[in-house]
Tab-separated table of C-alpha atoms and ligand atoms in Angstrom:
chain	number	residue	atom	x	y	z
A	17	UNK	CA	-2.723	-12.047	-19.456
A	18	UNK	CA	-6.367	-13.454	-20.176
A	19	UNK	CA	-6.425	-16.090	-17.680
A	20	UNK	CA	-4.659	-17.058	-14.631
A	21	UNK	CA	-3.658	-20.436	-14.941
A	22	UNK	CA	0.043	-21.183	-14.794
A	23	UNK	CA	2.212	-18.007	-12.389
A	24	UNK	CA	4.887	-18.135	-15.624
A	25	UNK	CA	1.919	-17.033	-17.517
A	26	UNK	CA	2.186	-13.315	-15.784
A	27	UNK	CA	5.126	-11.484	-16.748
A	28	UNK	CA	7.155	-10.251	-13.856
A	29	UNK	CA	6.496	-6.394	-14.703
A	30	UNK	CA	2.167	-7.210	-14.855
A	31	UNK	CA	3.108	-9.636	-11.023
A	32	UNK	CA	4.814	-6.065	-10.258
A	33	UNK	CA	1.647	-3.903	-11.301
A	34	UNK	CA	-0.553	-6.141	-9.063
A	35	UNK	CA	1.921	-5.781	-6.565
A	36	UNK	CA	1.531	-1.854	-6.523
A	37	UNK	CA	-2.120	-2.241	-7.471
A	38	UNK	CA	-2.947	-4.067	-4.286
A	39	UNK	CA	-1.058	-1.673	-2.239
A	40	UNK	CA	-3.892	0.735	-3.915
A	41	UNK	CA	-6.213	-1.333	-2.693
A	42	UNK	CA	-5.365	-1.583	1.004
A	43	UNK	CA	-4.069	2.770	0.932
A	44	UNK	CA	-8.187	3.755	-0.794
A	45	UNK	CA	-10.421	0.790	-0.368
A	46	UNK	CA	-13.670	3.165	-0.950
A	47	UNK	CA	-12.389	4.077	-4.348
A	48	UNK	CA	-12.357	0.103	-5.510
A	49	UNK	CA	-16.267	-0.433	-3.474
A	50	UNK	CA	-18.209	-0.070	-6.316
A	51	UNK	CA	-15.333	-1.351	-9.082
A	52	UNK	CA	-17.533	-4.240	-10.379
A	53	UNK	CA	-20.635	-3.470	-9.745
A	54	UNK	CA	-23.147	-5.464	-12.243
A	55	UNK	CA	-20.334	-8.551	-12.764
A	56	UNK	CA	-20.370	-11.491	-11.011
A	57	UNK	CA	-17.188	-14.006	-10.071
A	58	UNK	CA	-18.498	-18.093	-9.995
A	59	UNK	CA	-16.481	-19.619	-7.590
A	60	UNK	CA	-15.815	-23.535	-8.616
A	61	UNK	CA	-14.714	-25.660	-5.844
A	62	UNK	CA	-14.464	-29.326	-6.811
A	63	UNK	CA	-11.085	-29.616	-3.597
A	64	UNK	CA	-11.512	-28.719	-0.244
A	65	UNK	CA	-11.007	-25.168	1.028
A	66	UNK	CA	-11.082	-22.284	3.058
A	67	UNK	CA	-8.977	-19.500	2.451
A	68	UNK	CA	-9.025	-19.600	-1.063
A	69	UNK	CA	-12.224	-19.813	-2.234
A	70	UNK	CA	-13.384	-16.993	0.682
A	71	UNK	CA	-10.704	-14.686	0.032
A	72	UNK	CA	-11.992	-14.631	-3.731
A	73	UNK	CA	-15.719	-14.245	-2.869
A	74	UNK	CA	-14.624	-11.072	-0.307
A	75	UNK	CA	-12.738	-9.649	-2.856
A	76	UNK	CA	-15.299	-9.832	-5.338
A	77	UNK	CA	-17.484	-8.554	-2.356
A	78	UNK	CA	-15.715	-5.536	-1.568
A	79	UNK	CA	-15.169	-4.665	-5.296
A	80	UNK	CA	-19.140	-3.945	-5.628
A	81	UNK	CA	-19.471	-7.615	-7.038
A	82	UNK	CA	-21.780	-11.127	-6.455
A	83	UNK	CA	-21.003	-14.201	-6.068
A	84	UNK	CA	-22.230	-17.845	-7.032
A	85	UNK	CA	-20.908	-21.552	-7.056
A	86	UNK	CA	-20.708	-24.267	-5.277
A	87	UNK	CA	-17.695	-25.677	-2.566
A	88	UNK	CA	-18.010	-28.862	-3.117
A	89	UNK	CA	-18.087	-31.152	-6.523
A	90	UNK	CA	-20.778	-33.489	-5.490
A	91	UNK	CA	-23.072	-30.898	-4.953
A	92	UNK	CA	-22.478	-30.605	-8.755
A	93	UNK	CA	-23.311	-32.360	-11.688
A	94	UNK	CA	-19.845	-33.117	-12.356
A	95	UNK	CA	-21.120	-36.559	-9.663
A	96	UNK	CA	-23.773	-37.453	-11.970
A	97	UNK	CA	-20.322	-37.572	-14.509
A	98	UNK	CA	-20.647	-33.894	-16.384
A	99	UNK	CA	-17.705	-32.378	-17.663
A	100	UNK	CA	-15.140	-29.722	-16.967
A	101	UNK	CA	-15.929	-28.306	-20.233
A	102	UNK	CA	-19.602	-28.855	-20.136
A	103	UNK	CA	-19.375	-27.316	-16.122
A	104	UNK	CA	-17.934	-24.436	-17.297
A	105	UNK	CA	-19.935	-23.207	-20.264
A	106	UNK	CA	-23.066	-23.313	-18.159
A	107	UNK	CA	-21.286	-21.437	-15.363
A	108	UNK	CA	-20.095	-18.972	-18.363
A	109	UNK	CA	-24.085	-17.805	-18.691
A	110	UNK	CA	-24.470	-16.339	-15.966
A	111	UNK	CA	-20.898	-15.236	-14.940
A	112	UNK	CA	-18.252	-13.368	-15.744
A	113	UNK	CA	-14.921	-14.600	-14.474
A	114	UNK	CA	-14.561	-18.239	-13.112
A	115	UNK	CA	-12.432	-19.337	-10.215
A	116	UNK	CA	-11.564	-22.813	-10.312
A	117	UNK	CA	-10.238	-25.612	-7.963
A	118	UNK	CA	-10.143	-29.455	-9.099
A	119	UNK	CA	-7.768	-32.315	-7.612
A	120	UNK	CA	-6.346	-32.734	-11.335
A	121	UNK	CA	-3.708	-31.035	-12.724
A	122	UNK	CA	-4.949	-29.470	-16.082
A	123	UNK	CA	-8.294	-29.094	-15.259
A	124	UNK	CA	-7.860	-25.460	-15.303
A	125	UNK	CA	-6.390	-25.257	-18.283
A	126	UNK	CA	-9.294	-27.061	-19.905
A	127	UNK	CA	-11.193	-24.724	-18.617
A	128	UNK	CA	-9.711	-22.179	-20.239
A	129	UNK	CA	-10.164	-23.316	-23.536
A	130	UNK	CA	-14.392	-24.233	-23.318
A	131	UNK	CA	-15.202	-20.640	-22.204
A	132	UNK	CA	-14.955	-17.058	-23.246
A	133	UNK	CA	-14.601	-15.260	-19.753
A	134	UNK	CA	-11.282	-15.378	-17.844
A	135	UNK	CA	-10.833	-18.575	-15.960
A	136	UNK	CA	-8.506	-18.295	-12.435
A	137	UNK	CA	-7.082	-21.488	-11.426
A	138	UNK	CA	-7.594	-22.111	-7.587
A	139	UNK	CA	-5.169	-24.875	-7.592
A	140	UNK	CA	-4.936	-28.521	-9.971
A	141	UNK	CA	-4.185	-31.340	-7.849
A	142	UNK	CA	-0.288	-31.332	-7.045
A	143	UNK	CA	0.286	-28.390	-10.115
A	144	UNK	CA	0.282	-24.606	-9.163
A	145	UNK	CA	-1.284	-22.384	-6.951
A	146	UNK	CA	-0.572	-19.417	-8.710
A	147	UNK	CA	-2.979	-16.871	-6.806
A	148	UNK	CA	-1.606	-18.079	-3.572
A	149	UNK	CA	1.878	-16.972	-4.970
A	150	UNK	CA	0.237	-13.493	-5.708
A	151	UNK	CA	-0.433	-13.564	-2.162
A	152	UNK	CA	3.325	-14.572	-0.415
A	153	UNK	CA	4.739	-12.167	-2.975
A	154	UNK	CA	2.735	-9.476	-1.971
A	155	UNK	CA	3.253	-10.363	1.762
A	156	UNK	CA	6.634	-10.684	1.602
A	157	UNK	CA	6.976	-7.912	-0.266
A	158	UNK	CA	5.002	-5.884	2.742
A	159	UNK	CA	7.171	-7.545	5.401
A	160	UNK	CA	10.805	-7.181	3.615
A	161	UNK	CA	10.002	-4.305	1.464
A	162	UNK	CA	11.941	-5.698	-2.019
A	163	UNK	CA	10.978	-9.347	-3.171
A	164	UNK	CA	14.699	-9.593	-4.786
A	165	UNK	CA	18.062	-10.809	-3.220
A	166	UNK	CA	16.658	-12.616	-0.683
A	167	UNK	CA	17.030	-16.139	0.905
A	168	UNK	CA	14.333	-17.977	0.872
A	169	UNK	CA	13.986	-21.772	2.380
A	170	UNK	CA	10.843	-23.584	1.646
A	171	UNK	CA	10.353	-26.536	4.084
A	172	UNK	CA	7.972	-29.556	4.108
A	173	UNK	CA	6.477	-31.791	1.473
A	174	UNK	CA	8.055	-29.959	-2.099
A	175	UNK	CA	7.142	-32.907	-4.333
A	176	UNK	CA	3.560	-32.470	-3.846
A	177	UNK	CA	2.915	-28.765	-2.722
A	178	UNK	CA	1.570	-26.718	-5.565
A	179	UNK	CA	2.127	-23.377	-3.782
A	180	UNK	CA	5.575	-24.208	-3.255
A	181	UNK	CA	6.006	-25.146	-7.416
A	182	UNK	CA	4.271	-21.445	-7.933
A	183	UNK	CA	6.149	-19.435	-5.639
A	184	UNK	CA	9.973	-21.343	-6.720
A	185	UNK	CA	8.172	-19.924	-10.047
A	186	UNK	CA	7.758	-16.672	-9.618
A	187	UNK	CA	10.848	-16.141	-7.143
A	188	UNK	CA	14.003	-17.524	-9.042
A	189	UNK	CA	12.644	-14.641	-11.822
A	190	UNK	CA	13.692	-11.538	-9.559
A	191	UNK	CA	17.545	-11.095	-8.901
A	192	UNK	CA	19.822	-12.483	-6.269
A	193	UNK	CA	17.211	-15.260	-4.864
A	194	UNK	CA	18.892	-17.995	-3.215
A	195	UNK	CA	16.735	-20.891	-2.481
A	196	UNK	CA	17.434	-23.931	0.534
A	197	UNK	CA	15.086	-26.501	0.215
A	198	UNK	CA	14.289	-28.046	2.649
A	199	UNK	CA	12.601	-31.939	2.806
A	200	UNK	CA	12.945	-35.698	3.579
A	201	UNK	CA	14.332	-36.978	0.353
A	202	UNK	CA	11.352	-38.828	-0.506
A	203	UNK	CA	9.334	-35.132	-0.847
A	204	UNK	CA	12.085	-33.006	-2.717
A	205	UNK	CA	10.566	-30.608	-5.955
A	206	UNK	CA	9.811	-32.171	-8.839
A	207	UNK	CA	12.869	-32.142	-11.685
A	208	UNK	CA	10.391	-30.617	-14.041
A	209	UNK	CA	11.046	-27.450	-11.671
A	210	UNK	CA	15.147	-28.114	-11.425
A	211	UNK	CA	15.776	-28.744	-14.726
A	212	UNK	CA	13.729	-26.412	-16.818
A	213	UNK	CA	12.634	-23.252	-13.928
A	214	UNK	CA	15.624	-23.159	-11.454
A	215	UNK	CA	18.401	-24.098	-13.569
A	216	UNK	CA	17.023	-22.313	-16.932
A	217	UNK	CA	16.496	-19.412	-14.574
A	218	UNK	CA	20.130	-19.614	-13.416
A	219	UNK	CA	19.008	-19.886	-9.814
A	220	UNK	CA	20.900	-20.537	-6.797
A	221	UNK	CA	19.619	-23.671	-5.240
A	222	UNK	CA	20.361	-25.624	-1.732
A	223	UNK	CA	18.611	-29.084	-1.236
A	224	UNK	CA	19.308	-30.208	2.270
A	225	UNK	CA	16.961	-32.903	4.505
A	226	UNK	CA	17.895	-30.117	8.483
A	227	UNK	CA	15.547	-27.168	9.210
A	228	UNK	CA	18.186	-26.692	11.901
A	229	UNK	CA	21.162	-25.568	9.616
A	230	UNK	CA	18.981	-23.710	6.903
A	231	UNK	CA	16.998	-21.199	9.253
A	232	UNK	CA	20.293	-18.921	10.417
A	233	UNK	CA	20.728	-17.517	7.004
A	234	UNK	CA	17.145	-17.234	5.802
A	235	UNK	CA	14.952	-14.447	5.128
A	236	UNK	CA	11.431	-16.574	4.650
A	237	UNK	CA	11.201	-19.455	6.249
A	238	UNK	CA	8.095	-20.896	4.075
A	239	UNK	CA	6.166	-23.604	5.807
A	240	UNK	CA	4.064	-26.106	3.686
A	241	UNK	CA	1.825	-28.957	5.187
A	242	UNK	CA	2.715	-32.797	4.112
A	243	UNK	CA	0.043	-33.356	1.294
A	244	UNK	CA	-1.834	-36.483	3.227
A	245	UNK	CA	-4.298	-36.746	0.014
A	246	UNK	CA	-1.893	-36.725	-2.686
A	247	UNK	CA	-0.170	-39.702	-1.239
A	248	UNK	CA	-0.528	-43.205	-2.600
A	249	UNK	CA	-0.544	-45.070	1.095
A	250	UNK	CA	-1.827	-43.655	4.431
A	251	UNK	CA	1.505	-45.928	5.914
A	252	UNK	CA	4.307	-43.537	4.111
A	253	UNK	CA	1.794	-40.231	4.951
A	254	UNK	CA	2.313	-40.759	8.786
A	255	UNK	CA	5.569	-41.757	8.537
A	256	UNK	CA	6.527	-38.237	6.917
A	257	UNK	CA	3.792	-36.369	8.291
A	258	UNK	CA	5.942	-34.933	11.217
A	259	UNK	CA	9.398	-33.937	9.924
A	260	UNK	CA	9.092	-30.451	10.133
A	261	UNK	CA	7.259	-28.511	13.388
A	262	UNK	CA	8.828	-25.068	13.826
A	263	UNK	CA	9.291	-24.403	17.534
A	264	UNK	CA	9.877	-20.858	19.066
A	265	UNK	CA	13.318	-22.824	20.022
A	266	UNK	CA	13.674	-23.526	16.754
A	267	UNK	CA	12.276	-20.101	15.329
A	268	UNK	CA	15.385	-18.496	18.021
A	269	UNK	CA	18.226	-18.994	15.673
A	270	UNK	CA	16.600	-17.568	12.853
A	271	UNK	CA	16.826	-13.617	12.263
A	272	UNK	CA	15.232	-11.188	13.720
A	273	UNK	CA	13.698	-9.619	10.097
A	274	UNK	CA	13.358	-13.821	9.571
A	275	UNK	CA	9.654	-13.666	7.880
A	276	UNK	CA	7.501	-17.051	8.330
A	277	UNK	CA	5.293	-17.616	5.783
A	278	UNK	CA	3.030	-20.439	5.053
A	279	UNK	CA	-0.381	-20.906	3.336
A	280	UNK	CA	-2.224	-22.456	5.180
A	281	UNK	CA	-4.054	-25.389	6.301
A	282	UNK	CA	-1.647	-25.887	8.755
A	283	UNK	CA	-1.857	-29.466	10.229
A	284	UNK	CA	1.379	-29.522	13.283
A	285	UNK	CA	4.409	-28.439	11.599
A	286	UNK	CA	3.627	-25.211	12.953
A	287	UNK	CA	3.412	-25.134	16.980
A	288	UNK	CA	0.945	-23.145	17.626
A	289	UNK	CA	3.291	-20.931	20.312
A	290	UNK	CA	5.289	-19.419	17.245
A	291	UNK	CA	1.942	-17.112	16.517
A	292	UNK	CA	2.920	-15.066	19.489
A	293	UNK	CA	6.479	-14.040	17.055
A	294	UNK	CA	6.227	-10.830	15.048
A	295	UNK	CA	7.895	-12.854	12.684
A	296	UNK	CA	4.744	-15.025	12.349
A	297	UNK	CA	3.150	-14.156	9.150
A	298	UNK	CA	1.041	-15.854	8.030
A	299	UNK	CA	-2.341	-14.352	9.104
A	300	UNK	CA	-0.991	-11.488	7.906
A	301	UNK	CA	-1.030	-13.335	4.409
A	302	UNK	CA	-4.308	-14.620	4.331
A	303	UNK	CA	-5.344	-10.932	4.403
A	304	UNK	CA	-3.270	-10.151	1.687
A	305	UNK	CA	-4.794	-13.370	-0.163
A	306	UNK	CA	-7.837	-11.043	-0.470
A	307	UNK	CA	-6.643	-7.824	-1.716
A	308	UNK	CA	-4.465	-9.231	-4.108
A	309	UNK	CA	-7.500	-11.136	-5.641
A	310	UNK	CA	-8.972	-8.040	-6.093
A	311	UNK	CA	-5.988	-6.644	-8.340
A	312	UNK	CA	-6.284	-9.570	-10.044
A	313	UNK	CA	-9.844	-9.185	-10.333
A	314	UNK	CA	-10.109	-5.618	-11.737
A	315	UNK	CA	-6.978	-6.737	-14.130
A	316	UNK	CA	-8.885	-9.924	-15.763
A	317	UNK	CA	-12.347	-8.081	-16.058
A	318	UNK	CA	-10.705	-4.817	-17.621
A	319	UNK	CA	-12.099	-2.485	-15.226
A	320	UNK	CA	-9.946	0.163	-14.745
B	10	NCD	C1	-3.019	-24.592	-0.186
B	10	NCD	C2	-3.052	-25.051	-1.735
B	10	NCD	O1	-4.137	-25.479	-1.142
B	10	NCD	O2	-2.830	-25.976	-2.104
B	10	NCD	N1	-3.929	-23.802	1.132
B	10	NCD	C3	-4.462	-22.597	0.303
B	10	NCD	O3	-5.127	-22.711	-0.696
B	10	NCD	N2	-3.746	-21.939	0.858
B	10	NCD	C4	-2.190	-25.704	0.686
B	10	NCD	C5	-2.862	-27.281	1.110
B	10	NCD	O4	-3.486	-27.002	0.797
B	10	NCD	O5	-1.285	-27.146	2.319
């Protein structure tokens, strides 16, 4: 692995290694605090972000390295018409590794083809978000002690939600994982995930519109927001945005051991009253995102 563009680029044993490395970082942070001394990450964000960009930056700083970058494409020469290729060739002159988020699917791949330093996809349009998935996997592992033999409900915008696309791709490789895909009919997963991922891996999955019916059997409930910025018209967004709202009452039908994950940002889909429930793991998930990004940076930079 030289770049991380899609979650499918990481073989399962390397995913497990990244999780092990993160657990070691969590247990022994001091051992890692100087590992990236003299190294610099560039965070190139052409789309809004809070957690992903800040966690990449915090990860590099906790490894003793430095950070440069921009949080808005409109502040960069992209606004003057510069291509992604020229932007990353420039950044390569100053940095050792790039994390990039861009609204166009395939943009991180294009970037990776134009530089000799590692490129990490921090979200490319509605396609993939592999480092969010690594954070999700570490969270499931820490909360439930395993990544196999789980029933995972993915709920919300499964059509445009890139985090769900990467999560399904990663988890369908573990044994005994069963998916319950909960969405309005218009926001079901893209066809390629059905044919090229779920069916190819022989994964069991069901599709439903009812969160209420699905919730009692789940080990993990992965909530997502309806992706307003990817809709073609506002009226459809308004009609669909509140399709699912997880409340304490709905959660009362779930197992005590179930965990609620959400990549965040949350809009309306989880009532804030749920935050007090020990099953709500989404802020712990944010923290895990920093640790696994530390592990990933070490791996891609070849730091021992
Ligand atoms: C997600 C994203 O950007 O895809 N956020 C994140 O990185 N944690 C989810 C979202 O925006 O809904």
